[in-house]
Amino acid sequence: MLILDIQLVVVVLCFPFSIGDDYYELLGVQKNANNREIRKAFKKLAVTMHPDKNQADPDAHTTFVRLTKAYEVLKDAESRKKYDLYGEEGVGTSDKQSYHSWSYYRDNFGIYDDDPEIVTLNKADFDQSVLNSRSLWFINFYSPMCSHCHELAPAWRRLARELEGVIRMGAVNCEEDWVLCRQEGITVYPSLFVYPAREKYNGERNEDDMQNFILSRLQASVLRVDDKVWEQDRGSSTWLLVLCRAEDDGCLGPDTRLKLAAILEGLVMVGQVDCGSSEELCKKFGKSTESCVIYWEPLEQHPVGVTHRILGTDAKEIAKEVLSFLPEPSALDKEGFDEMRNGLKIGSPYPWVVYFYLGETTADMELELKKLPGLLPDMRLGKVHCGRWAELCKDLHIARYPLFAVFKLGGGHEIHHGRETAHDIANFARDSSAAPNVRVLAPPEFPDLLSSGHESGAWLVDFYAPWCPPCLRLLPELRKASRHFDSSVNFGTIDCTIHASLCRQHNIRSYPTTILYNNTEKQQFHGDHTATSLVDFLKDLLNPVVVKLTEQSFYSSVGKKSPDELWMVDFFAPWCGPCQQLAPEWRKLAKMVSSVANIHIGAVDCEAEVSLCRQQGVRSYPTIRLYPLGGQGLSTIAMYSGFQRDAHSLQQWLFGFIPSPVEELTPESFERRVLNSEQPWLVDFYAPWCGHCVVFAPEFQIIAQRLEGRVLAGKVNCNAFRHLCHQAGISGYPTVLLYYGSDRHYQGVEIQSQSADYIIAHTEHVISQQQHQESHLSHDEF
């Protein structure tokens, strides 16, 4: 346990500090650098500063070890977070890092980092961009030490260039991201998979075979257009039409047509016209004697539309030219922007993706912007020039350019922090717009929300920094969690790199820090960074099951408890790490025993209740005390001294102080009490060495207590009574069998669940049906 006397030391360690060289400066990268930038910077330094190449320098080894240490720390999200908070002390000071030969860094390290068409994925990227994406991915799981992986690399690069825009190509280095590779079941290298179907490619690893495999998985299609189809569908969209005299007459090939359909999906209809059978249609476009590609768009002032001839045979070049014809996002001025936000506040059904920029937009970015309408058909797209509308951008605290933000129903907005490609922006926009309760907060709005009497309800506020990988992983989890609550629970994000003084004012010392503000009370979140943990945290605090005890309430409730009551109390300090780890388990324990009468779970904050904790002799945190049944007030106390502080271990200890209605059964008592009984029985068949059985035992005790008076409960030790368990047909532990009715056999009705609520509901349903049948039978006999 953490002793009270070292509180000062813990507080001191909370301040960020660093000794020695700054790791970011060593690698020559910014603090917000992504993993690819860090790898590329390290590789460049490794190739030039490796001891193998600097044998005359006596400090070469020491210098290179420092570089390697810096890279190893910054490439990993968790160690990078510790370094950002506590400096080198936070990640240890050992300089025993091993490193590879010079040739390894030159030939094997980051083999796809210089290929912009290939996305190098880590676990955070993979979860967000691949698993939560609608895009088709082809991913290469490899090891830099694998010769077959290096043999594949040239073909993989060519394929990525050929399929750029058609699908997304990725690579995962399993030597560095082994957790991700294990999660995906990767056991051999290279392993090639198509996502989201997670289909493995088992063909030849050459460019042509891999491309054919991918093209056969595309959902896009090329429409065959004749006069009838054209008259029906021409006004519905713009078109890219491939006019063919014959397949061998310079006509665009089927693979190229399919690639174009995939690249332009949602933006332009792609069709093929056979000018042999639809000659008149081809003449309408002025092309009846040769194969060609045209872009057609409907215009009100031109009844037959406008046709543009497109030269070239390369799918990417044709797509690029087509995109140049598409309209740009709506340019928003101050009035238009305000009108858009006000519309969203009063119920406009269309969220907006807004692009904030300075100067001229690059040609590549223009193309990405023009892809967005096809990816986001249910959203509107706009752009704001922050040079012209500086005050507007200042009010929104736009601190970098270019920047994308999603403005959603209700008027809130969020900032995009990922890659600035159309697919990544679209993924973010869909995710963000589906979470209208999540919004960016900034002063003076944020302090006002905390004022007493404010009617906005509870706020879960996430203080973060865009350069912090754990922060960026938490944001989508925050959105998922928000979908479990109505508008009475709000979710806000505060960027501490922009609002540093606000974060200091609220004593934010690490990122991410997530705090629930509920009227005048606040509670910091210390659980796993998952939506499930956030939802449990909020539900537990908004509808508390743990009794918050003050000095007055402690003595009036625990101090005056009757012999029929049991109290279990956690004495904690908010700054204590083990206490923070215990908090979610303590709330879970309270929920697990909430249905058991006269059991109360409480907590005392010893920082707020100093006098009470001193009076009770609390000297270390957390201190867990139990005031058992049979004792009056504080007369009897049990101290928890177990090493495990998870909810199940605590529940098991607690139930040792409660009389159990579960009867231990032997073969003789089983036959006499269960098989020859007129009352229903639930029997738990278990083995003492079985971990699941140990966890389930308190749950079964709760079941027995809740069904007491209607159903009897027993348990059989299958280690001691193997023959009985064999007669009952037991093949795994724990197994729960229900025995009811007059004609009973050893093999009862198995209930395939270990949930108390399910077992109780199922048992009550079965017994109710039996009673109903017996009632009908009795009536018929009468």
Short mmCIF file of C-alpha atoms in Angstrom, two decimals, residues 85 90 215 228 255 310 352 378 435 469 620-621 747 749:
data_model
loop_
_atom_site.label_atom_id
_atom_site.label_comp_id
_atom_site.label_asym_id
_atom_site.label_seq_id
_atom_site.Cartn_x
_atom_site.Cartn_y
_atom_site.Cartn_z
CA LEU A 85 5.30 14.09 -18.88
CA GLY A 90 9.97 8.74 -16.68
CA LEU A 215 -9.77 -5.60 -59.12
CA LYS A 228 -32.36 3.86 -73.90
CA ASP A 255 -9.13 -2.82 -66.06
CA ILE A 310 -10.13 13.77 -72.37
CA TRP A 352 -20.71 20.66 -42.72
CA ASP A 378 -25.03 13.53 -46.75
CA ALA A 435 -21.60 12.20 -32.12
CA PRO A 469 -0.77 9.60 -29.44
CA SER A 620 -2.14 4.28 4.27
CA TYR A 621 -4.12 4.38 1.06
CA GLN A 747 -29.12 -34.82 -15.90
CA VAL A 749 -31.68 -28.71 -17.58
#
